[in-house]
Coordinates of C-alpha atoms in Angstrom, one line a residue:
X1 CA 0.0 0.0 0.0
X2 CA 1.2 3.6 -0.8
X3 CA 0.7 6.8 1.9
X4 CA 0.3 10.3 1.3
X5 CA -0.3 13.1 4.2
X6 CA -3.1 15.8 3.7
X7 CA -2.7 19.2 6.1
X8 CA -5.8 21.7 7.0
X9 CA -4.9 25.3 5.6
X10 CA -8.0 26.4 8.3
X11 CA -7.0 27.8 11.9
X12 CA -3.3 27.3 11.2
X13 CA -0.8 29.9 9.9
X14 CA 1.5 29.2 6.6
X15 CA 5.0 28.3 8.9
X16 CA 3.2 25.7 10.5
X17 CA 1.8 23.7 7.3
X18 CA 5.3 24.5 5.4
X19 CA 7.0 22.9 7.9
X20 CA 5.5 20.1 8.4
X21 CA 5.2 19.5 4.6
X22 CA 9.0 19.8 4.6
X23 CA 8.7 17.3 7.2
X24 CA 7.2 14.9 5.4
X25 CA 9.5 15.5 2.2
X26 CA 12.2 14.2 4.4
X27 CA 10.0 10.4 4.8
X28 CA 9.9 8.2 2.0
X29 CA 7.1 6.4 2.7
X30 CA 4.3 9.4 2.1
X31 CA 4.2 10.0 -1.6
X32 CA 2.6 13.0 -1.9
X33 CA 0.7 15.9 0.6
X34 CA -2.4 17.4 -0.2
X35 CA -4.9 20.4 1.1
X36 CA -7.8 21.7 0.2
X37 CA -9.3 24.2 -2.1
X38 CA -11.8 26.8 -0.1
X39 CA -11.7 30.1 1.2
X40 CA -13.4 29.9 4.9
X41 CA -12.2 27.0 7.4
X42 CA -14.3 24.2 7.3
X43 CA -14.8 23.7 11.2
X44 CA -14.8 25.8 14.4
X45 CA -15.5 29.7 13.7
X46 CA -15.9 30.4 10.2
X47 CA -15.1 33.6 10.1
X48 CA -11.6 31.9 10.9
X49 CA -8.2 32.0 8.6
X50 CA -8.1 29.6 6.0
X51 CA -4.9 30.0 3.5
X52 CA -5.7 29.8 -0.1
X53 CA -5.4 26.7 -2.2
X54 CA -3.3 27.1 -5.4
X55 CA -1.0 30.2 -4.2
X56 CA 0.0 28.1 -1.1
X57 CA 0.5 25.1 -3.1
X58 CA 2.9 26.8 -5.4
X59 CA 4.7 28.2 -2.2
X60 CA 5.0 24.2 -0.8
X61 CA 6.7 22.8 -4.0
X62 CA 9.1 25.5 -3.6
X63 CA 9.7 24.2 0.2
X64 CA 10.1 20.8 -0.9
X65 CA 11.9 19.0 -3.2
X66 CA 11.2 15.3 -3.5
X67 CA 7.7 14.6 -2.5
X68 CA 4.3 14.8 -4.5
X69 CA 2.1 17.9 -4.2
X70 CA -1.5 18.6 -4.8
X71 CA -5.0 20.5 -4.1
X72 CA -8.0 18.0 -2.8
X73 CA -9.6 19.3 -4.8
X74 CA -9.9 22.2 -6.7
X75 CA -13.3 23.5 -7.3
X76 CA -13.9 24.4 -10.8
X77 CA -16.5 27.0 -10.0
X78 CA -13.7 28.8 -8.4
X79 CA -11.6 29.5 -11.6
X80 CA -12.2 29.5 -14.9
X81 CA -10.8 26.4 -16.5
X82 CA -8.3 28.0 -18.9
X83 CA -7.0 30.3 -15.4
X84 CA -6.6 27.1 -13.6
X85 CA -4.6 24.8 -16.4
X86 CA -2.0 27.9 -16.6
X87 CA -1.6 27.6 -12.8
X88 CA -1.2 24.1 -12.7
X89 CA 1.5 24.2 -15.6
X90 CA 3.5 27.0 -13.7
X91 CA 2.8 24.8 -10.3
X92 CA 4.5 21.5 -12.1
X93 CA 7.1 24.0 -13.3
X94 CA 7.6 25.3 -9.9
X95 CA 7.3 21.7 -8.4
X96 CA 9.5 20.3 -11.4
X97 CA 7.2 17.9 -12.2
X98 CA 5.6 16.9 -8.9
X99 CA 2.2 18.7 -9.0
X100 CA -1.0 15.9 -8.7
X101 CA -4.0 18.0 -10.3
X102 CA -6.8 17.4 -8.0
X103 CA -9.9 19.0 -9.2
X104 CA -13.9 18.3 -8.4
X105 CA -17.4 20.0 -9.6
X106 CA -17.1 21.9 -6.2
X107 CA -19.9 22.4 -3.8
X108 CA -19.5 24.8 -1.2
X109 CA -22.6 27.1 -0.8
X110 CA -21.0 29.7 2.1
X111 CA -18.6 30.4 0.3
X112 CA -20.1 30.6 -3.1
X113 CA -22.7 32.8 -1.7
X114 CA -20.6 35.3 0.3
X115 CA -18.3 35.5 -2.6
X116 CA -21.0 36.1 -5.6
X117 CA -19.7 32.7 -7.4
X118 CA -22.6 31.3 -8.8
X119 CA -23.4 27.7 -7.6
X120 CA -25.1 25.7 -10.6
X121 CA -27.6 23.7 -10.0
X122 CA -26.3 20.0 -10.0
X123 CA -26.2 19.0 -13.8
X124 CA -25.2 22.0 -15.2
X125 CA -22.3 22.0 -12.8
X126 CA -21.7 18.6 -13.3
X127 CA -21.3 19.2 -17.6
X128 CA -19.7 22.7 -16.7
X129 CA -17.0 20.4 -14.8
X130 CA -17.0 18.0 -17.8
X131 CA -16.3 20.4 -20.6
X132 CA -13.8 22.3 -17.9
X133 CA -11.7 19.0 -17.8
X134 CA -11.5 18.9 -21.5
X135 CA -10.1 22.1 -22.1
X136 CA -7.4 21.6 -19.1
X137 CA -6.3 19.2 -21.1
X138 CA -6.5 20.6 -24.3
X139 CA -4.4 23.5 -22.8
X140 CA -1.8 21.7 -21.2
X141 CA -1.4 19.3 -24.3
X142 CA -1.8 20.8 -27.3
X143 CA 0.4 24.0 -29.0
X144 CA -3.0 25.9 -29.6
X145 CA -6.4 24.6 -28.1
X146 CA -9.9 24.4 -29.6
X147 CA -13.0 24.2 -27.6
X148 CA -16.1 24.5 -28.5
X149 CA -18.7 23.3 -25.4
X150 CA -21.7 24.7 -24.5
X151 CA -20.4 26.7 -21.6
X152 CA -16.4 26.5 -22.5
X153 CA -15.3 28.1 -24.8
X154 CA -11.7 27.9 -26.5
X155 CA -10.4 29.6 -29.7
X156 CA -6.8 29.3 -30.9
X157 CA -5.8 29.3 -27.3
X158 CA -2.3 29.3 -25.6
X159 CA -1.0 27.7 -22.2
X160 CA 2.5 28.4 -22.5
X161 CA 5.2 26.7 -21.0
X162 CA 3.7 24.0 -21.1
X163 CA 4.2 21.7 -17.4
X164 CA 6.9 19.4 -16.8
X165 CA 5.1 16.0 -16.9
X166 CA 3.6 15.1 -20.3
X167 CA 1.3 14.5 -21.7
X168 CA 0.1 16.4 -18.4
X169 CA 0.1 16.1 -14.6
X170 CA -1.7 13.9 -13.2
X171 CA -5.5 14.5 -12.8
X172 CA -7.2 13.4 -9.6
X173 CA -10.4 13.9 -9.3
X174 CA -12.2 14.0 -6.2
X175 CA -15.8 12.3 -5.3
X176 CA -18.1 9.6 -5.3
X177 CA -21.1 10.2 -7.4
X178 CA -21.9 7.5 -9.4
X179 CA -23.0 8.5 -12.7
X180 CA -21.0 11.6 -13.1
X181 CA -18.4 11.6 -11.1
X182 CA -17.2 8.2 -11.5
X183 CA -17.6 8.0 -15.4
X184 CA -15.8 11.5 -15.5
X185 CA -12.8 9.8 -13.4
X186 CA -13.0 6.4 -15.8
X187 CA -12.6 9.0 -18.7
X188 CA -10.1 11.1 -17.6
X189 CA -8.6 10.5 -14.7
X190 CA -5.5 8.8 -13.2
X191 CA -6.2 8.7 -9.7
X192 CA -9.7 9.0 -7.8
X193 CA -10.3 10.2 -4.3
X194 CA -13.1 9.8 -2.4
X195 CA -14.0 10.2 1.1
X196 CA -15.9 6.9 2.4
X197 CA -17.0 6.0 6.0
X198 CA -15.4 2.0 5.7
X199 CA -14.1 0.1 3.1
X200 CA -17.6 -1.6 2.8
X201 CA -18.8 1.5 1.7
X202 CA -15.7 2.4 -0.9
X203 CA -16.1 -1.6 -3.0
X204 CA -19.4 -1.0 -4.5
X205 CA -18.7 2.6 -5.7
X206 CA -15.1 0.9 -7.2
X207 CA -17.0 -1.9 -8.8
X208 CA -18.8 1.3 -10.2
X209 CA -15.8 2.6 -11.7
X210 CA -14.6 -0.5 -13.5
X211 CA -17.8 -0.7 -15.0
X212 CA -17.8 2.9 -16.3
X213 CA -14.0 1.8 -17.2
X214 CA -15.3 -1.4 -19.3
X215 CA -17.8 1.4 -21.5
X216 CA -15.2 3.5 -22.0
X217 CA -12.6 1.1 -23.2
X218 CA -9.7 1.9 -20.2
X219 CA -8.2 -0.2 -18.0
X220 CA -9.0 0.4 -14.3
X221 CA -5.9 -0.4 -13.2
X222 CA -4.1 2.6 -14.2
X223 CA -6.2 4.9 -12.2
X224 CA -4.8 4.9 -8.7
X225 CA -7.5 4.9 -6.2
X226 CA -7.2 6.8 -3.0
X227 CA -9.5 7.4 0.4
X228 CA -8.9 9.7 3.0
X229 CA -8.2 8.1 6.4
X230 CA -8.2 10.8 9.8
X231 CA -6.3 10.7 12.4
X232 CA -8.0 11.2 15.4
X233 CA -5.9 13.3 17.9
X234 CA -8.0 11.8 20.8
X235 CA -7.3 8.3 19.7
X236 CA -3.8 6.3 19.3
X237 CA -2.5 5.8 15.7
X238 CA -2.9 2.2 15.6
X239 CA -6.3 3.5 15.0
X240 CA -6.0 5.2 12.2
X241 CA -3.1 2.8 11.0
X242 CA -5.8 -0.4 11.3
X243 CA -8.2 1.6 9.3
X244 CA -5.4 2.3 6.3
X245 CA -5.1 -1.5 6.8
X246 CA -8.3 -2.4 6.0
X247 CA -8.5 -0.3 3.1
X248 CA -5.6 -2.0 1.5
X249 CA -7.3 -5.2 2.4
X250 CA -10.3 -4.2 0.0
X251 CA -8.0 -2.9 -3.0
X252 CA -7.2 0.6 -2.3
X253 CA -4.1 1.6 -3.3
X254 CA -2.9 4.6 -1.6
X255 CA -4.1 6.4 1.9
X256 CA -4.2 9.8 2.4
X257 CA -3.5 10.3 6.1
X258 CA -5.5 13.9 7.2
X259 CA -3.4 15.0 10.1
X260 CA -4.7 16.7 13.1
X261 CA -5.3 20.3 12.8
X262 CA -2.8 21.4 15.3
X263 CA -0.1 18.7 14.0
X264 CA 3.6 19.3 14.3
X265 CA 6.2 18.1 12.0
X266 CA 6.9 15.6 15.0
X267 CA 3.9 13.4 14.3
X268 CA 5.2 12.1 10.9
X269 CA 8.3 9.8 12.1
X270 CA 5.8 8.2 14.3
X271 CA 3.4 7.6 11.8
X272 CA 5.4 6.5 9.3
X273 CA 7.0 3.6 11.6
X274 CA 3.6 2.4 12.7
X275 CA 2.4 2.6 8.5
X276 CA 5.6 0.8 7.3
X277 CA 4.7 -2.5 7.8
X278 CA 1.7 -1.9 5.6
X279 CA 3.9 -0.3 2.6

């Protein structure tokens, strides 16, 4: 089984999350480090700090040097497509080729209403996400992109320099919807996330995906699939380490540990002894 670490950007201040990421650079057994993409914390007061996704992503490749990086997941009502596959080709340049591209429909109503970003109702944001994949990867693959969707729109269009990885980084997309999400992973995607209560919960929705796999003609098993396992501050990490366990049991290839919100770099050594028996 493969381990990543995911940090909270909410209630914390940027030393704290750079340093453990550098932390974790240093420990061979995580993979890649994740956060997440919204603009107020998602627990305690609200009106807390919460660091933004893609500019303090950029920052942490800078801070690190060997270890994956990524956003889980980027909303795409939050950027325009064509804004976001620039960033992400000057993150991988940044990152020199270590940047996962984590992006979902989004969903966050708070935030889209305090801000004026238009929430779509479900299917339209579901085939605004579909087209936005598309022309990410039109952008980041081709010398001049064409789009022509009904909400996306691409005309002779530049994404220049291009990212480090080819044909493109990674896409990760994030979710467990059935129809949509889980055909738009089979379609595009090389790793899925999804955040599942027990691994009896995460087989079905993977039996899902090798279905919507078998339609579209790909091969399941070069999509990575990943599940986000918490670490409970109140609990001991055998805990959390059983639950990766049981995961990997059921076929999931990679756990992303979600650290405490107040964790310290010193956490990691500890957790990766007590996950390395599992790697």
């Amino acid at each position: 089984m493969r381990f990543a670490v995911k940090t909270r950007p909410e209630h914390t201040t940027w030393q704290q999350m750079r340093d453990v990421w550098v932390a974790a650079d240093q420990l061979e057994i995580f993979e890649s480090a994740w956060h997440w993409d919204h603009f107020y914390p998602l627990s305690g007061d609200m009106a807390g700090p919460n660091l933004e996704a893609w500019t303090t992503l950029a920052a942490l490749a800078q801070a690190t040097s060997r270890i994956r990086v990524g956003c889980q997941v980027t909303g795409m009502i939050y950027r325009h497509p064509a804004v976001l596959a620039n960033m992400a080709a000057t993150t991988d340049i940044i990152s020199e080729g270590r940047l996962e591209l984590g992006i979902g429909a989004g969903w966050n109503e708070m935030e889209t209403a305090a801000y004026g970003i238009e929430l779509y109702p479900l299917k339209e944001r579901f085939d605004r996400f579909d087209e936005g994949v598309q022309a990410i990867i039109a952008l980041l693959t081709e010398k001049s992109a064409n789009f022509d969707g009904q909400y996306i729109k691409l005309t002779d269009a530049y994404c220049e320099p291009k990212a480090v990885q080819t044909p493109h980084p990674p896409i990760a997309i994030g979710g467990k919807g059935p129809k949509r999400t889980l055909r738009a992973v089979a379609k595009w995607a090389q790793h899925w996330n999804v955040i599942v209560a027990s691994p009896e919960e995460w087989k079905p929705l993977k039996d899902i995906l090798v279905q919507h796999c078998e339609d579209v003609g790909r091969d399941v098993n070069e999509i990575t699939c990943s599940v986000n396992v918490r670490i409970d501050p109140a609990e001991s990490l055998d805990v959390a380490v059983a639950t990766a366990a049981a995961y990997g049991e059921a076929g999931v290839d990679l756990a992303v540990m979600n650290l405490p919100l107040d964790a310290s770099p010193s956490v990691l050594e500890p957790l990766a002894k007590a996950l390395a028996p599992l790697a």
